[in-house]
């Protein structure tokens, strides 16, 4: 999941100040991790230790209440309700379900368990069908890449199973895409408005860095698109060690510890399905 964290960090300063070029400093001093990384680590913690996934998202949000860029308004409202014991999901199709799911794609060697667990990770908050779809499509892309599928194989499967249109090239997406979606038709903060673009950025890349640069360059919700694309690109290409070291140095000790434990666990023996 370090690829997702790197994509988030690199995109952190461009979320509300989009840059329509791949020519930018990859790690600028002002960059840092956002809610995307925090909740991605929360997902990994849940996979390692089991229990109710929503309780992990609540705990991490309370422990890290003011990340760069803040949390989405719907999620903030859910946190306030959950702190009062009201934990029902809020029918969101926001891309928060996809930004935090990358650990699920690494955790299992069974495709159906991966899809089912991605659904569980989403539906505690983002129980809208599109919110669940975005999480599953992201996790499946990572799962397939880990198991040797080519970008073309992944593209065909995601288009078939989830109905996403991945036909546009990154160069075609870039001038037409913004927070308002393609040509202003939609909203880039939703799964349906950002997950297909993020997947395309990863599948059309030449290496990990190129995938992240693709993602940031199209604009829109840059840190989240970078996070999703970075998670998939890690499975496709691997991540240079210097990038991993840089990203880890920017995390808190608590977050680093979970990343280290999860990485060690998934490298040596894939984890069991988290208990309810």
PDB file of C-alpha atoms in Angstrom:
ATOM      1  CA  UNK A   1       0.000   0.000   0.000  1.00  0.00           C
ATOM      2  CA  UNK A   2       3.010   2.306   0.070  1.00  0.00           C
ATOM      3  CA  UNK A   3       2.273   3.140  -3.575  1.00  0.00           C
ATOM      4  CA  UNK A   4      -1.117   4.547  -2.588  1.00  0.00           C
ATOM      5  CA  UNK A   5       0.465   6.606   0.185  1.00  0.00           C
ATOM      6  CA  UNK A   6       3.061   8.026  -2.212  1.00  0.00           C
ATOM      7  CA  UNK A   7       0.354   8.964  -4.734  1.00  0.00           C
ATOM      8  CA  UNK A   8      -1.559  10.714  -1.969  1.00  0.00           C
ATOM      9  CA  UNK A   9       1.482  12.643  -0.752  1.00  0.00           C
ATOM     10  CA  UNK A  10       2.521  13.746  -4.228  1.00  0.00           C
ATOM     11  CA  UNK A  11      -1.019  14.885  -5.007  1.00  0.00           C
ATOM     12  CA  UNK A  12      -1.572  16.612  -1.675  1.00  0.00           C
ATOM     13  CA  UNK A  13      -0.682  20.132  -2.828  1.00  0.00           C
ATOM     14  CA  UNK A  14      -2.591  19.876  -6.103  1.00  0.00           C
ATOM     15  CA  UNK A  15      -6.034  18.814  -4.856  1.00  0.00           C
ATOM     16  CA  UNK A  16      -7.330  22.377  -4.889  1.00  0.00           C
ATOM     17  CA  UNK A  17      -4.644  23.792  -7.182  1.00  0.00           C
ATOM     18  CA  UNK A  18      -4.623  21.424 -10.159  1.00  0.00           C
ATOM     19  CA  UNK A  19      -1.602  21.215 -12.414  1.00  0.00           C
ATOM     20  CA  UNK A  20      -2.130  20.069 -15.997  1.00  0.00           C
ATOM     21  CA  UNK A  21       1.351  18.798 -16.707  1.00  0.00           C
ATOM     22  CA  UNK A  22       3.521  15.825 -15.777  1.00  0.00           C
ATOM     23  CA  UNK A  23       6.493  18.155 -15.282  1.00  0.00           C
ATOM     24  CA  UNK A  24       6.545  18.915 -11.553  1.00  0.00           C
ATOM     25  CA  UNK A  25       8.772  18.251  -8.540  1.00  0.00           C
ATOM     26  CA  UNK A  26       7.885  14.742  -7.417  1.00  0.00           C
ATOM     27  CA  UNK A  27       8.425  15.299  -3.678  1.00  0.00           C
ATOM     28  CA  UNK A  28       8.106  18.995  -2.815  1.00  0.00           C
ATOM     29  CA  UNK A  29       8.741  20.199   0.731  1.00  0.00           C
ATOM     30  CA  UNK A  30       5.130  21.326   1.167  1.00  0.00           C
ATOM     31  CA  UNK A  31       3.706  17.875   0.423  1.00  0.00           C
ATOM     32  CA  UNK A  32       2.391  15.576   3.131  1.00  0.00           C
ATOM     33  CA  UNK A  33      -0.057  12.773   3.760  1.00  0.00           C
ATOM     34  CA  UNK A  34      -3.787  13.424   3.817  1.00  0.00           C
ATOM     35  CA  UNK A  35      -6.913  11.594   4.944  1.00  0.00           C
ATOM     36  CA  UNK A  36      -6.335   9.183   2.060  1.00  0.00           C
ATOM     37  CA  UNK A  37      -3.199   7.776   3.677  1.00  0.00           C
ATOM     38  CA  UNK A  38      -4.662   7.843   7.180  1.00  0.00           C
ATOM     39  CA  UNK A  39      -7.680   5.762   6.207  1.00  0.00           C
ATOM     40  CA  UNK A  40      -5.590   3.479   3.993  1.00  0.00           C
ATOM     41  CA  UNK A  41      -3.508   2.633   7.053  1.00  0.00           C
ATOM     42  CA  UNK A  42      -6.734   2.153   9.023  1.00  0.00           C
ATOM     43  CA  UNK A  43      -7.805  -0.451   6.457  1.00  0.00           C
ATOM     44  CA  UNK A  44      -4.486  -2.261   6.834  1.00  0.00           C
ATOM     45  CA  UNK A  45      -4.847  -2.198  10.624  1.00  0.00           C
ATOM     46  CA  UNK A  46      -8.302  -3.779  10.304  1.00  0.00           C
ATOM     47  CA  UNK A  47      -7.013  -6.477   7.981  1.00  0.00           C
ATOM     48  CA  UNK A  48      -4.260  -7.297  10.451  1.00  0.00           C
ATOM     49  CA  UNK A  49      -6.373  -7.298  13.597  1.00  0.00           C
ATOM     50  CA  UNK A  50     -10.013  -7.902  12.633  1.00  0.00           C
ATOM     51  CA  UNK A  51     -13.168  -6.529  14.180  1.00  0.00           C
ATOM     52  CA  UNK A  52     -15.554  -3.888  12.891  1.00  0.00           C
ATOM     53  CA  UNK A  53     -13.931  -1.935  10.066  1.00  0.00           C
ATOM     54  CA  UNK A  54     -15.959   1.192  10.767  1.00  0.00           C
ATOM     55  CA  UNK A  55     -14.493   1.379  14.259  1.00  0.00           C
ATOM     56  CA  UNK A  56     -11.018   1.630  12.719  1.00  0.00           C
ATOM     57  CA  UNK A  57     -12.024   4.492  10.446  1.00  0.00           C
ATOM     58  CA  UNK A  58     -13.597   6.274  13.400  1.00  0.00           C
ATOM     59  CA  UNK A  59     -10.560   5.778  15.632  1.00  0.00           C
ATOM     60  CA  UNK A  60      -8.088   6.954  13.017  1.00  0.00           C
ATOM     61  CA  UNK A  61     -10.215   9.992  12.183  1.00  0.00           C
ATOM     62  CA  UNK A  62     -10.322  10.905  15.863  1.00  0.00           C
ATOM     63  CA  UNK A  63      -6.576  10.324  16.255  1.00  0.00           C
ATOM     64  CA  UNK A  64      -5.787  12.400  13.155  1.00  0.00           C
ATOM     65  CA  UNK A  65      -8.538  15.028  13.135  1.00  0.00           C
ATOM     66  CA  UNK A  66      -6.880  17.656  10.936  1.00  0.00           C
ATOM     67  CA  UNK A  67      -5.027  16.125   7.982  1.00  0.00           C
ATOM     68  CA  UNK A  68      -3.928  18.170   4.987  1.00  0.00           C
ATOM     69  CA  UNK A  69      -7.068  19.050   3.038  1.00  0.00           C
ATOM     70  CA  UNK A  70      -9.348  17.693   5.765  1.00  0.00           C
ATOM     71  CA  UNK A  71     -11.872  14.860   5.472  1.00  0.00           C
ATOM     72  CA  UNK A  72     -14.874  14.842   3.159  1.00  0.00           C
ATOM     73  CA  UNK A  73     -17.942  16.583   4.559  1.00  0.00           C
ATOM     74  CA  UNK A  74     -20.049  13.413   4.511  1.00  0.00           C
ATOM     75  CA  UNK A  75     -17.368  11.464   6.346  1.00  0.00           C
ATOM     76  CA  UNK A  76     -16.964  14.234   8.935  1.00  0.00           C
ATOM     77  CA  UNK A  77     -20.690  14.138   9.630  1.00  0.00           C
ATOM     78  CA  UNK A  78     -20.495  10.336   9.948  1.00  0.00           C
ATOM     79  CA  UNK A  79     -17.624  10.672  12.450  1.00  0.00           C
ATOM     80  CA  UNK A  80     -19.654  13.078  14.575  1.00  0.00           C
ATOM     81  CA  UNK A  81     -22.623  10.690  14.555  1.00  0.00           C
ATOM     82  CA  UNK A  82     -20.442   7.652  15.197  1.00  0.00           C
ATOM     83  CA  UNK A  83     -18.880   9.369  18.211  1.00  0.00           C
ATOM     84  CA  UNK A  84     -22.421   9.487  19.583  1.00  0.00           C
ATOM     85  CA  UNK A  85     -22.959   5.802  18.841  1.00  0.00           C
ATOM     86  CA  UNK A  86     -24.838   6.226  15.537  1.00  0.00           C
ATOM     87  CA  UNK A  87     -22.810   4.270  12.989  1.00  0.00           C
ATOM     88  CA  UNK A  88     -25.167   3.774  10.036  1.00  0.00           C
ATOM     89  CA  UNK A  89     -23.610   4.364   6.609  1.00  0.00           C
ATOM     90  CA  UNK A  90     -24.665   7.398   4.627  1.00  0.00           C
ATOM     91  CA  UNK A  91     -25.238   6.034   1.111  1.00  0.00           C
ATOM     92  CA  UNK A  92     -22.153   7.735  -0.274  1.00  0.00           C
ATOM     93  CA  UNK A  93     -20.706   7.153  -3.727  1.00  0.00           C
ATOM     94  CA  UNK A  94     -17.717   9.351  -2.885  1.00  0.00           C
ATOM     95  CA  UNK A  95     -14.255   8.155  -3.832  1.00  0.00           C
ATOM     96  CA  UNK A  96     -13.271   7.734  -0.182  1.00  0.00           C
ATOM     97  CA  UNK A  97     -14.148   4.059  -0.453  1.00  0.00           C
ATOM     98  CA  UNK A  98     -11.640   3.584  -3.283  1.00  0.00           C
ATOM     99  CA  UNK A  99      -8.864   5.723  -1.842  1.00  0.00           C
ATOM    100  CA  UNK A 100      -8.556   3.579   1.307  1.00  0.00           C
ATOM    101  CA  UNK A 101      -8.971   0.081  -0.180  1.00  0.00           C
ATOM    102  CA  UNK A 102      -5.521  -0.713  -1.586  1.00  0.00           C
ATOM    103  CA  UNK A 103      -4.438  -2.975   1.317  1.00  0.00           C
ATOM    104  CA  UNK A 104      -7.336  -5.290   0.479  1.00  0.00           C
ATOM    105  CA  UNK A 105      -5.871  -5.877  -2.965  1.00  0.00           C
ATOM    106  CA  UNK A 106      -2.651  -7.103  -1.361  1.00  0.00           C
ATOM    107  CA  UNK A 107      -4.077  -9.182   1.450  1.00  0.00           C
ATOM    108  CA  UNK A 108      -5.522 -12.289  -0.208  1.00  0.00           C
ATOM    109  CA  UNK A 109      -4.807 -14.870  -2.866  1.00  0.00           C
ATOM    110  CA  UNK A 110      -8.504 -15.484  -3.528  1.00  0.00           C
ATOM    111  CA  UNK A 111     -10.320 -13.160  -5.903  1.00  0.00           C
ATOM    112  CA  UNK A 112     -13.794 -13.537  -4.394  1.00  0.00           C
ATOM    113  CA  UNK A 113     -12.502 -12.901  -0.880  1.00  0.00           C
ATOM    114  CA  UNK A 114     -10.782  -9.783  -2.209  1.00  0.00           C
ATOM    115  CA  UNK A 115     -14.027  -8.509  -3.734  1.00  0.00           C
ATOM    116  CA  UNK A 116     -16.085  -9.380  -0.656  1.00  0.00           C
ATOM    117  CA  UNK A 117     -13.592  -7.709   1.675  1.00  0.00           C
ATOM    118  CA  UNK A 118     -13.450  -4.594  -0.501  1.00  0.00           C
ATOM    119  CA  UNK A 119     -17.237  -4.423  -0.220  1.00  0.00           C
ATOM    120  CA  UNK A 120     -17.033  -4.713   3.562  1.00  0.00           C
ATOM    121  CA  UNK A 121     -14.431  -1.966   3.719  1.00  0.00           C
ATOM    122  CA  UNK A 122     -16.673   0.360   1.708  1.00  0.00           C
ATOM    123  CA  UNK A 123     -20.184  -0.257   2.952  1.00  0.00           C
ATOM    124  CA  UNK A 124     -19.692   0.786   6.581  1.00  0.00           C
ATOM    125  CA  UNK A 125     -19.799   4.358   5.234  1.00  0.00           C
ATOM    126  CA  UNK A 126     -20.030   4.285   1.414  1.00  0.00           C
ATOM    127  CA  UNK A 127     -22.887   1.828   0.891  1.00  0.00           C
ATOM    128  CA  UNK A 128     -24.104   3.365  -2.368  1.00  0.00           C
ATOM    129  CA  UNK A 129     -23.629   0.818  -5.205  1.00  0.00           C
ATOM    130  CA  UNK A 130     -21.139   3.121  -6.924  1.00  0.00           C
ATOM    131  CA  UNK A 131     -19.156   3.511  -3.702  1.00  0.00           C
ATOM    132  CA  UNK A 132     -18.901  -0.249  -3.379  1.00  0.00           C
ATOM    133  CA  UNK A 133     -18.091  -0.635  -7.079  1.00  0.00           C
ATOM    134  CA  UNK A 134     -15.219   1.855  -6.864  1.00  0.00           C
ATOM    135  CA  UNK A 135     -13.632   0.013  -3.965  1.00  0.00           C
ATOM    136  CA  UNK A 136     -14.020  -3.364  -5.648  1.00  0.00           C
ATOM    137  CA  UNK A 137     -12.651  -2.181  -8.998  1.00  0.00           C
ATOM    138  CA  UNK A 138      -9.582  -0.718  -7.323  1.00  0.00           C
ATOM    139  CA  UNK A 139      -8.937  -3.797  -5.179  1.00  0.00           C
ATOM    140  CA  UNK A 140      -9.453  -6.147  -8.126  1.00  0.00           C
ATOM    141  CA  UNK A 141      -7.027  -4.150 -10.284  1.00  0.00           C
ATOM    142  CA  UNK A 142      -4.363  -4.558  -7.603  1.00  0.00           C
ATOM    143  CA  UNK A 143      -5.171  -8.237  -7.107  1.00  0.00           C
ATOM    144  CA  UNK A 144      -4.915  -8.944 -10.827  1.00  0.00           C
ATOM    145  CA  UNK A 145      -1.675  -6.991 -11.230  1.00  0.00           C
ATOM    146  CA  UNK A 146      -0.144  -8.874  -8.292  1.00  0.00           C
ATOM    147  CA  UNK A 147      -1.002 -12.133  -9.997  1.00  0.00           C
ATOM    148  CA  UNK A 148       0.612 -11.208 -13.298  1.00  0.00           C
ATOM    149  CA  UNK A 149      -2.280  -9.830 -15.331  1.00  0.00           C
ATOM    150  CA  UNK A 150      -1.283  -7.374 -18.040  1.00  0.00           C
ATOM    151  CA  UNK A 151      -2.672  -3.828 -18.170  1.00  0.00           C
ATOM    152  CA  UNK A 152      -4.794  -4.884 -21.160  1.00  0.00           C
ATOM    153  CA  UNK A 153      -6.191  -7.856 -19.222  1.00  0.00           C
ATOM    154  CA  UNK A 154      -7.041  -5.629 -16.273  1.00  0.00           C
ATOM    155  CA  UNK A 155      -8.645  -3.022 -18.544  1.00  0.00           C
ATOM    156  CA  UNK A 156     -10.897  -5.587 -20.200  1.00  0.00           C
ATOM    157  CA  UNK A 157     -11.935  -7.113 -16.884  1.00  0.00           C
ATOM    158  CA  UNK A 158     -12.706  -3.808 -15.190  1.00  0.00           C
ATOM    159  CA  UNK A 159     -14.717  -2.599 -18.180  1.00  0.00           C
ATOM    160  CA  UNK A 160     -16.642  -5.872 -18.317  1.00  0.00           C
ATOM    161  CA  UNK A 161     -17.358  -6.309 -14.609  1.00  0.00           C
ATOM    162  CA  UNK A 162     -17.882  -2.706 -13.543  1.00  0.00           C
ATOM    163  CA  UNK A 163     -18.988  -0.925 -16.678  1.00  0.00           C
ATOM    164  CA  UNK A 164     -16.229   1.680 -16.498  1.00  0.00           C
ATOM    165  CA  UNK A 165     -15.125   3.265 -19.773  1.00  0.00           C
ATOM    166  CA  UNK A 166     -11.330   3.048 -19.883  1.00  0.00           C
ATOM    167  CA  UNK A 167     -11.016   3.827 -23.587  1.00  0.00           C
ATOM    168  CA  UNK A 168      -9.619   7.374 -23.292  1.00  0.00           C
ATOM    169  CA  UNK A 169      -5.883   7.945 -23.151  1.00  0.00           C
ATOM    170  CA  UNK A 170      -4.389  10.080 -20.412  1.00  0.00           C
ATOM    171  CA  UNK A 171      -3.566  12.732 -23.009  1.00  0.00           C
ATOM    172  CA  UNK A 172      -7.230  12.758 -24.021  1.00  0.00           C
ATOM    173  CA  UNK A 173      -8.461  12.888 -20.426  1.00  0.00           C
ATOM    174  CA  UNK A 174      -6.179  15.733 -19.308  1.00  0.00           C
ATOM    175  CA  UNK A 175      -7.699  18.687 -21.230  1.00  0.00           C
ATOM    176  CA  UNK A 176     -11.260  17.513 -20.639  1.00  0.00           C
ATOM    177  CA  UNK A 177     -11.157  16.543 -16.957  1.00  0.00           C
ATOM    178  CA  UNK A 178     -11.682  18.576 -13.784  1.00  0.00           C
ATOM    179  CA  UNK A 179     -13.473  18.437 -10.456  1.00  0.00           C
ATOM    180  CA  UNK A 180     -16.633  18.556 -12.592  1.00  0.00           C
ATOM    181  CA  UNK A 181     -15.718  15.324 -14.378  1.00  0.00           C
ATOM    182  CA  UNK A 182     -15.210  14.861 -18.108  1.00  0.00           C
ATOM    183  CA  UNK A 183     -16.380  17.966 -19.988  1.00  0.00           C
ATOM    184  CA  UNK A 184     -18.167  19.145 -16.854  1.00  0.00           C
ATOM    185  CA  UNK A 185     -20.527  16.177 -16.844  1.00  0.00           C
ATOM    186  CA  UNK A 186     -20.456  14.789 -13.332  1.00  0.00           C
ATOM    187  CA  UNK A 187     -18.414  15.283 -10.194  1.00  0.00           C
ATOM    188  CA  UNK A 188     -14.806  14.221  -9.734  1.00  0.00           C
ATOM    189  CA  UNK A 189     -15.223  13.492  -6.037  1.00  0.00           C
ATOM    190  CA  UNK A 190     -17.362  10.427  -6.734  1.00  0.00           C
ATOM    191  CA  UNK A 191     -16.144   6.931  -7.488  1.00  0.00           C
ATOM    192  CA  UNK A 192     -17.768   6.972 -10.907  1.00  0.00           C
ATOM    193  CA  UNK A 193     -16.183  10.365 -11.585  1.00  0.00           C
ATOM    194  CA  UNK A 194     -12.609   9.521 -10.610  1.00  0.00           C
ATOM    195  CA  UNK A 195     -11.911   5.801 -10.246  1.00  0.00           C
ATOM    196  CA  UNK A 196     -11.989   5.039 -14.014  1.00  0.00           C
ATOM    197  CA  UNK A 197      -9.590   7.921 -14.642  1.00  0.00           C
ATOM    198  CA  UNK A 198      -7.253   6.784 -11.855  1.00  0.00           C
ATOM    199  CA  UNK A 199      -7.213   3.210 -13.156  1.00  0.00           C
ATOM    200  CA  UNK A 200      -6.452   4.469 -16.666  1.00  0.00           C
ATOM    201  CA  UNK A 201      -3.549   6.536 -15.344  1.00  0.00           C
ATOM    202  CA  UNK A 202      -2.005   3.415 -13.807  1.00  0.00           C
ATOM    203  CA  UNK A 203      -2.671   1.042 -16.694  1.00  0.00           C
ATOM    204  CA  UNK A 204      -1.221   3.415 -19.297  1.00  0.00           C
ATOM    205  CA  UNK A 205       1.982   4.151 -17.387  1.00  0.00           C
ATOM    206  CA  UNK A 206       5.492   3.010 -18.168  1.00  0.00           C
ATOM    207  CA  UNK A 207       6.563   2.718 -14.521  1.00  0.00           C
ATOM    208  CA  UNK A 208       5.421   3.674 -11.024  1.00  0.00           C
ATOM    209  CA  UNK A 209       6.521   7.287 -11.183  1.00  0.00           C
ATOM    210  CA  UNK A 210       4.884   7.742 -14.565  1.00  0.00           C
ATOM    211  CA  UNK A 211       1.586   6.450 -13.165  1.00  0.00           C
ATOM    212  CA  UNK A 212       1.600   9.003 -10.362  1.00  0.00           C
ATOM    213  CA  UNK A 213       2.575  11.782 -12.749  1.00  0.00           C
ATOM    214  CA  UNK A 214      -0.282  10.728 -15.031  1.00  0.00           C
ATOM    215  CA  UNK A 215      -2.713  10.881 -12.128  1.00  0.00           C
ATOM    216  CA  UNK A 216      -1.667  14.293 -10.863  1.00  0.00           C
ATOM    217  CA  UNK A 217      -1.560  15.767 -14.362  1.00  0.00           C
ATOM    218  CA  UNK A 218      -5.216  15.174 -15.193  1.00  0.00           C
ATOM    219  CA  UNK A 219      -6.441  17.437 -12.368  1.00  0.00           C
ATOM    220  CA  UNK A 220      -9.553  16.948 -10.276  1.00  0.00           C
ATOM    221  CA  UNK A 221      -9.216  15.321  -6.865  1.00  0.00           C
ATOM    222  CA  UNK A 222      -5.473  14.995  -7.282  1.00  0.00           C
ATOM    223  CA  UNK A 223      -4.466  13.362  -4.008  1.00  0.00           C
ATOM    224  CA  UNK A 224      -7.178  10.708  -4.251  1.00  0.00           C
ATOM    225  CA  UNK A 225      -6.592   9.995  -7.939  1.00  0.00           C
ATOM    226  CA  UNK A 226      -2.886   9.756  -7.145  1.00  0.00           C
ATOM    227  CA  UNK A 227      -3.630   7.440  -4.231  1.00  0.00           C
ATOM    228  CA  UNK A 228      -5.767   5.064  -6.299  1.00  0.00           C
ATOM    229  CA  UNK A 229      -3.396   5.073  -9.276  1.00  0.00           C
ATOM    230  CA  UNK A 230      -0.369   4.683  -7.012  1.00  0.00           C
ATOM    231  CA  UNK A 231      -1.864   1.666  -5.291  1.00  0.00           C
ATOM    232  CA  UNK A 232      -2.450  -0.077  -8.615  1.00  0.00           C
ATOM    233  CA  UNK A 233       0.902   1.007 -10.051  1.00  0.00           C
ATOM    234  CA  UNK A 234       2.751  -0.521  -7.100  1.00  0.00           C
ATOM    235  CA  UNK A 235       1.290  -3.901  -8.007  1.00  0.00           C
ATOM    236  CA  UNK A 236       2.128  -3.397 -11.692  1.00  0.00           C
ATOM    237  CA  UNK A 237       5.642  -1.996 -11.430  1.00  0.00           C
ATOM    238  CA  UNK A 238       6.910  -2.002  -7.868  1.00  0.00           C
ATOM    239  CA  UNK A 239       8.100   1.171  -6.115  1.00  0.00           C
ATOM    240  CA  UNK A 240      11.683   2.475  -6.041  1.00  0.00           C
ATOM    241  CA  UNK A 241      13.171   2.127  -2.572  1.00  0.00           C
ATOM    242  CA  UNK A 242      14.056   5.801  -2.311  1.00  0.00           C
ATOM    243  CA  UNK A 243      10.416   6.732  -2.837  1.00  0.00           C
ATOM    244  CA  UNK A 244       9.320   4.275  -0.172  1.00  0.00           C
ATOM    245  CA  UNK A 245      11.874   5.690   2.266  1.00  0.00           C
ATOM    246  CA  UNK A 246      10.822   9.268   1.573  1.00  0.00           C
ATOM    247  CA  UNK A 247       7.129   8.527   2.072  1.00  0.00           C
ATOM    248  CA  UNK A 248       7.747   6.582   5.268  1.00  0.00           C
ATOM    249  CA  UNK A 249       9.786   9.474   6.671  1.00  0.00           C
ATOM    250  CA  UNK A 250       6.751  11.746   6.320  1.00  0.00           C
ATOM    251  CA  UNK A 251       4.369   9.468   8.246  1.00  0.00           C
ATOM    252  CA  UNK A 252       3.820   9.496  11.983  1.00  0.00           C
ATOM    253  CA  UNK A 253       5.407   6.671  13.945  1.00  0.00           C
ATOM    254  CA  UNK A 254       2.019   4.994  14.464  1.00  0.00           C
ATOM    255  CA  UNK A 255       1.277   4.992  10.744  1.00  0.00           C
ATOM    256  CA  UNK A 256       4.788   3.763   9.902  1.00  0.00           C
ATOM    257  CA  UNK A 257       4.441   0.881  12.336  1.00  0.00           C
ATOM    258  CA  UNK A 258       1.221  -0.354  10.713  1.00  0.00           C
ATOM    259  CA  UNK A 259       2.658  -0.023   7.200  1.00  0.00           C
ATOM    260  CA  UNK A 260       5.743  -1.972   8.241  1.00  0.00           C
ATOM    261  CA  UNK A 261       3.710  -4.724   9.911  1.00  0.00           C
ATOM    262  CA  UNK A 262       1.299  -5.015   6.998  1.00  0.00           C
ATOM    263  CA  UNK A 263       4.094  -5.121   4.431  1.00  0.00           C
ATOM    264  CA  UNK A 264       5.922  -7.818   6.384  1.00  0.00           C
ATOM    265  CA  UNK A 265       2.753  -9.865   6.836  1.00  0.00           C
ATOM    266  CA  UNK A 266       1.639  -9.751   3.221  1.00  0.00           C
ATOM    267  CA  UNK A 267       5.118 -10.551   1.937  1.00  0.00           C
ATOM    268  CA  UNK A 268       5.468 -13.646   4.069  1.00  0.00           C
ATOM    269  CA  UNK A 269       1.965 -15.104   4.446  1.00  0.00           C
ATOM    270  CA  UNK A 270      -1.278 -13.636   3.217  1.00  0.00           C
ATOM    271  CA  UNK A 271      -3.623 -12.778   6.022  1.00  0.00           C
ATOM    272  CA  UNK A 272      -6.884 -14.394   7.027  1.00  0.00           C
ATOM    273  CA  UNK A 273     -10.218 -12.777   6.257  1.00  0.00           C
ATOM    274  CA  UNK A 274     -10.797 -10.216   9.035  1.00  0.00           C
ATOM    275  CA  UNK A 275     -13.274 -11.402  11.626  1.00  0.00           C
ATOM    276  CA  UNK A 276     -16.468  -9.376  12.114  1.00  0.00           C
TER     277      UNK A 276
END
